[in-house]
Tab-separated table of C-alpha atoms and ligand atoms in Angstrom:
chain	number	residue	atom	x	y	z
A	1082	UNK	CA	10.720	-13.618	-16.266
A	1083	UNK	CA	11.087	-16.754	-14.144
A	1084	UNK	CA	7.829	-17.827	-12.625
A	1085	UNK	CA	8.956	-20.765	-10.548
A	1086	UNK	CA	8.207	-19.333	-7.142
A	1087	UNK	CA	5.990	-21.096	-4.649
A	1088	UNK	CA	3.713	-18.078	-4.325
A	1089	UNK	CA	3.145	-17.240	-7.968
A	1090	UNK	CA	0.240	-14.824	-7.741
A	1091	UNK	CA	1.165	-11.904	-5.559
A	1092	UNK	CA	-0.702	-9.250	-7.454
A	1093	UNK	CA	-1.388	-5.541	-7.011
A	1094	UNK	CA	-4.138	-3.718	-8.860
A	1095	UNK	CA	-4.106	0.034	-9.382
A	1096	UNK	CA	-6.737	2.182	-11.036
A	1097	UNK	CA	-8.489	5.536	-10.642
A	1098	UNK	CA	-12.002	5.963	-9.224
A	1099	UNK	CA	-14.600	4.142	-11.364
A	1100	UNK	CA	-11.936	2.170	-13.213
A	1101	UNK	CA	-13.698	-0.988	-12.036
A	1102	UNK	CA	-10.599	-1.942	-10.054
A	1103	UNK	CA	-12.579	-3.573	-7.245
A	1104	UNK	CA	-14.640	-5.647	-9.666
A	1105	UNK	CA	-11.544	-6.757	-11.567
A	1106	UNK	CA	-9.753	-7.652	-8.330
A	1107	UNK	CA	-12.689	-9.791	-7.237
A	1108	UNK	CA	-12.937	-11.570	-10.599
A	1109	UNK	CA	-9.226	-12.207	-10.760
A	1110	UNK	CA	-9.131	-13.569	-7.212
A	1111	UNK	CA	-11.992	-15.941	-8.010
A	1112	UNK	CA	-10.381	-17.231	-11.195
A	1113	UNK	CA	-6.977	-17.770	-9.566
A	1114	UNK	CA	-8.520	-19.085	-6.345
A	1115	UNK	CA	-6.688	-16.599	-4.138
A	1116	UNK	CA	-8.101	-13.970	-1.761
A	1117	UNK	CA	-9.021	-10.457	-2.824
A	1118	UNK	CA	-7.549	-8.183	-0.172
A	1119	UNK	CA	-8.964	-4.691	-0.202
A	1120	UNK	CA	-7.381	-2.158	2.149
A	1121	UNK	CA	-10.679	-0.297	2.310
A	1122	UNK	CA	-12.484	-3.475	3.325
A	1123	UNK	CA	-9.867	-4.299	5.988
A	1124	UNK	CA	-10.345	-0.798	7.410
A	1125	UNK	CA	-14.110	-1.183	7.494
A	1126	UNK	CA	-13.756	-4.529	9.266
A	1127	UNK	CA	-11.400	-3.005	11.840
A	1128	UNK	CA	-13.776	-0.089	12.271
A	1129	UNK	CA	-16.675	-2.427	13.013
A	1130	UNK	CA	-14.659	-4.739	15.258
A	1131	UNK	CA	-14.939	-3.310	18.765
A	1132	UNK	CA	-12.181	-5.621	20.022
A	1133	UNK	CA	-9.704	-4.143	17.531
A	1134	UNK	CA	-7.331	-1.766	19.363
A	1135	UNK	CA	-7.604	0.753	16.519
A	1136	UNK	CA	-11.366	0.520	16.194
A	1137	UNK	CA	-12.121	3.962	17.682
A	1138	UNK	CA	-9.217	5.754	16.019
A	1139	UNK	CA	-10.064	4.383	12.577
A	1140	UNK	CA	-13.720	5.193	13.011
A	1141	UNK	CA	-12.925	8.827	13.956
A	1142	UNK	CA	-10.523	9.264	11.060
A	1143	UNK	CA	-12.976	7.871	8.534
A	1144	UNK	CA	-15.799	10.009	9.940
A	1145	UNK	CA	-13.645	13.076	9.446
A	1146	UNK	CA	-12.697	12.059	5.925
A	1147	UNK	CA	-9.054	11.678	6.896
A	1148	UNK	CA	-6.538	9.086	5.827
A	1149	UNK	CA	-5.724	6.300	8.244
A	1150	UNK	CA	-2.001	6.388	9.173
A	1151	UNK	CA	0.259	4.009	7.274
A	1152	UNK	CA	1.374	2.151	10.414
A	1153	UNK	CA	-2.164	1.001	11.078
A	1154	UNK	CA	-2.800	0.039	7.468
A	1155	UNK	CA	0.560	-1.749	7.296
A	1156	UNK	CA	-0.206	-3.783	10.394
A	1157	UNK	CA	-3.584	-4.846	9.099
A	1158	UNK	CA	-2.209	-5.846	5.706
A	1159	UNK	CA	0.749	-7.704	7.245
A	1160	UNK	CA	-1.589	-9.695	9.438
A	1161	UNK	CA	-3.906	-10.459	6.543
A	1162	UNK	CA	-1.113	-11.580	4.191
A	1163	UNK	CA	0.169	-13.980	6.841
A	1164	UNK	CA	-3.072	-15.980	6.776
A	1165	UNK	CA	-3.013	-19.469	5.303
A	1166	UNK	CA	-5.328	-18.656	2.407
A	1167	UNK	CA	-2.513	-16.536	0.941
A	1168	UNK	CA	-0.222	-19.519	0.200
A	1169	UNK	CA	-0.555	-19.070	-3.564
A	1170	UNK	CA	-0.825	-15.313	-3.471
A	1171	UNK	CA	-3.523	-12.631	-3.366
A	1172	UNK	CA	-4.885	-9.638	-5.197
A	1173	UNK	CA	-4.147	-6.416	-3.347
A	1174	UNK	CA	-6.543	-3.536	-3.912
A	1175	UNK	CA	-6.065	-0.061	-2.429
A	1176	UNK	CA	-2.601	-0.871	-1.142
A	1177	UNK	CA	0.212	0.256	-1.234
A	1178	UNK	CA	-0.623	3.963	-1.273
A	1179	UNK	CA	2.616	5.387	0.147
A	1180	UNK	CA	6.291	4.547	-0.142
A	1181	UNK	CA	6.535	3.274	3.400
A	1182	UNK	CA	3.746	0.857	2.490
A	1183	UNK	CA	5.768	-0.146	-0.569
A	1184	UNK	CA	8.757	-0.742	1.718
A	1185	UNK	CA	6.713	-2.961	4.036
A	1186	UNK	CA	5.488	-4.943	1.077
A	1187	UNK	CA	9.061	-5.419	-0.156
A	1188	UNK	CA	9.889	-7.037	3.171
A	1189	UNK	CA	6.974	-9.429	3.372
A	1190	UNK	CA	6.041	-10.106	-0.251
A	1191	UNK	CA	7.490	-10.932	-3.634
A	1192	UNK	CA	5.138	-9.079	-5.900
A	1193	UNK	CA	4.738	-10.822	-9.260
A	1194	UNK	CA	2.384	-8.536	-11.157
A	1195	UNK	CA	1.313	-4.938	-10.808
A	1196	UNK	CA	-1.628	-4.102	-13.036
A	1197	UNK	CA	-2.686	-0.567	-13.766
A	1198	UNK	CA	-6.197	-0.251	-15.124
A	1199	UNK	CA	-5.589	2.880	-17.078
A	1200	UNK	CA	-8.576	5.161	-17.550
A	1201	UNK	CA	-8.150	8.718	-18.776
A	1202	UNK	CA	-9.312	11.533	-16.493
A	1203	UNK	CA	-11.750	12.559	-19.205
A	1204	UNK	CA	-13.476	9.186	-19.127
A	1205	UNK	CA	-13.462	9.042	-15.306
A	1206	UNK	CA	-15.245	12.404	-15.268
A	1207	UNK	CA	-17.745	11.311	-17.903
A	1208	UNK	CA	-18.472	8.059	-16.058
A	1209	UNK	CA	-18.976	9.767	-12.709
A	1210	UNK	CA	-21.053	12.670	-13.973
A	1211	UNK	CA	-23.285	10.097	-15.674
A	1212	UNK	CA	-24.113	8.389	-12.389
A	1213	UNK	CA	-27.625	8.789	-11.056
A	1214	UNK	CA	-29.339	7.526	-7.955
A	1215	UNK	CA	-32.938	7.405	-6.717
A	1216	UNK	CA	-34.089	7.935	-3.127
A	1217	UNK	CA	-34.026	4.153	-2.620
A	1218	UNK	CA	-30.368	3.928	-3.545
A	1219	UNK	CA	-30.885	2.229	-6.922
A	1220	UNK	CA	-27.970	3.174	-9.120
A	1221	UNK	CA	-27.937	4.079	-12.782
A	1222	UNK	CA	-25.492	5.438	-15.250
A	1223	UNK	CA	-26.581	7.554	-18.195
A	1224	UNK	CA	-23.625	6.198	-20.179
A	1225	UNK	CA	-23.427	2.544	-19.278
A	1226	UNK	CA	-26.767	1.577	-17.707
A	1227	UNK	CA	-29.464	4.216	-18.243
A	1228	UNK	CA	-32.996	3.648	-16.940
A	1229	UNK	CA	-35.636	2.873	-19.588
A	1230	UNK	CA	-37.579	6.062	-18.915
A	1231	UNK	CA	-35.539	9.219	-18.781
A	1232	UNK	CA	-35.118	10.549	-15.244
A	1233	UNK	CA	-37.134	7.726	-13.629
A	1234	UNK	CA	-35.870	4.685	-11.713
A	1235	UNK	CA	-36.878	1.409	-13.403
A	1236	UNK	CA	-37.093	-0.394	-10.100
A	1237	UNK	CA	-39.126	1.905	-7.846
A	1238	UNK	CA	-40.434	4.577	-10.221
A	1239	UNK	CA	-38.773	7.311	-8.183
A	1240	UNK	CA	-36.968	10.307	-9.629
A	1241	UNK	CA	-33.252	9.858	-10.192
A	1242	UNK	CA	-30.701	12.550	-9.510
A	1243	UNK	CA	-26.971	13.137	-9.317
A	1244	UNK	CA	-25.233	12.146	-6.075
A	1245	UNK	CA	-23.729	14.895	-3.969
A	1246	UNK	CA	-20.301	13.252	-4.024
A	1247	UNK	CA	-20.339	13.183	-7.798
A	1248	UNK	CA	-20.029	16.909	-8.466
A	1249	UNK	CA	-17.296	17.787	-10.949
A	1250	UNK	CA	-15.344	19.652	-8.253
A	1251	UNK	CA	-15.285	16.626	-5.996
A	1252	UNK	CA	-14.299	14.326	-8.849
A	1253	UNK	CA	-11.418	16.637	-9.747
A	1254	UNK	CA	-10.279	16.563	-6.130
A	1255	UNK	CA	-10.463	12.761	-5.959
A	1256	UNK	CA	-8.513	12.436	-9.194
A	1257	UNK	CA	-5.877	14.865	-7.956
A	1258	UNK	CA	-5.407	12.861	-4.756
A	1259	UNK	CA	-5.263	9.633	-6.742
A	1260	UNK	CA	-2.585	10.941	-9.095
A	1261	UNK	CA	-0.540	12.451	-6.282
A	1262	UNK	CA	-0.467	9.225	-4.308
A	1263	UNK	CA	-0.456	6.573	-6.958
A	1264	UNK	CA	1.587	7.989	-9.862
A	1265	UNK	CA	4.947	7.882	-8.022
A	1266	UNK	CA	4.252	4.322	-6.883
A	1267	UNK	CA	3.290	3.259	-10.388
A	1268	UNK	CA	6.537	4.784	-11.672
A	1269	UNK	CA	8.441	2.792	-9.084
A	1270	UNK	CA	6.924	-0.513	-10.203
A	1271	UNK	CA	7.510	0.452	-13.819
A	1272	UNK	CA	11.211	0.830	-13.067
A	1273	UNK	CA	11.106	-2.609	-11.453
A	1274	UNK	CA	9.617	-3.911	-14.723
A	1275	UNK	CA	6.574	-5.216	-12.915
A	1276	UNK	CA	3.988	-2.824	-14.243
A	1277	UNK	CA	1.441	-4.023	-16.783
A	1278	UNK	CA	-0.814	-1.299	-18.126
A	1279	UNK	CA	-4.275	-2.414	-19.179
A	1280	UNK	CA	-6.554	-0.249	-21.285
A	1281	UNK	CA	-9.362	0.533	-18.841
A	1282	UNK	CA	-11.449	2.478	-21.337
A	1283	UNK	CA	-12.830	-0.822	-22.594
A	1284	UNK	CA	-15.786	-2.811	-21.348
A	1285	UNK	CA	-15.324	-4.606	-17.998
A	1286	UNK	CA	-15.129	-8.030	-19.652
A	1287	UNK	CA	-12.467	-6.940	-22.120
A	1288	UNK	CA	-10.400	-5.413	-19.341
A	1289	UNK	CA	-10.590	-8.687	-17.466
A	1290	UNK	CA	-9.655	-10.724	-20.533
A	1291	UNK	CA	-6.562	-8.590	-21.050
A	1292	UNK	CA	-5.453	-9.190	-17.453
A	1293	UNK	CA	-6.005	-12.943	-17.643
A	1294	UNK	CA	-4.349	-13.211	-21.066
A	1295	UNK	CA	-1.278	-11.521	-19.677
A	1296	UNK	CA	-1.010	-13.858	-16.713
A	1297	UNK	CA	-1.540	-16.963	-18.856
A	1298	UNK	CA	1.143	-15.728	-21.243
A	1299	UNK	CA	3.572	-15.346	-18.357
A	1300	UNK	CA	2.802	-18.756	-16.899
A	1301	UNK	CA	3.467	-20.389	-20.280
A	1302	UNK	CA	6.871	-18.771	-20.607
B	1739	LIG	ZN1	-35.296	3.305	-7.315
């Protein structure tokens, strides 16, 4: 793979819920000194920005738990990628989610790496069902960061319980949506020989090391 382009780090990150995708994207962007561009964050900014022409529409859609139409997302991403801080590249997170978004990206970008942080459904379910929260929004995880006293928040002493959104039914639904949307796109990038699958069942730091090792290996080629 030739890596002599002027924008060497146009990167996409894919991963299921609780794969740590957002954290990895942030870390990677910091290390490479490029922006982390999260579609979800762009939508929240547009939602809060009353001067944005889509502000009301986006806000209504999000309130109703609906997906924001691709045209709007495409416009926001296009505008963001045109900013000067993207001269060396960027880490895209939460985009593309549909094939017309892929098509837009083909026009405006030359994607160099597509990472998939691969976490099995079984582990996603275990991670989510282990999450606990207290009434003051302090978060715990029975698997990865349990409180010292069982059932009690270390910080405020309040009782911890499972979040409503974390029921097994809801997790199954979220995973189904993820697979429906993302699997075909992942297949597409695999065909393009751009997909790099990273074992996401590991600890956050090991996942990150694997990503960085891959990029360094490519740069040295
Ligand atoms: Zn607490």
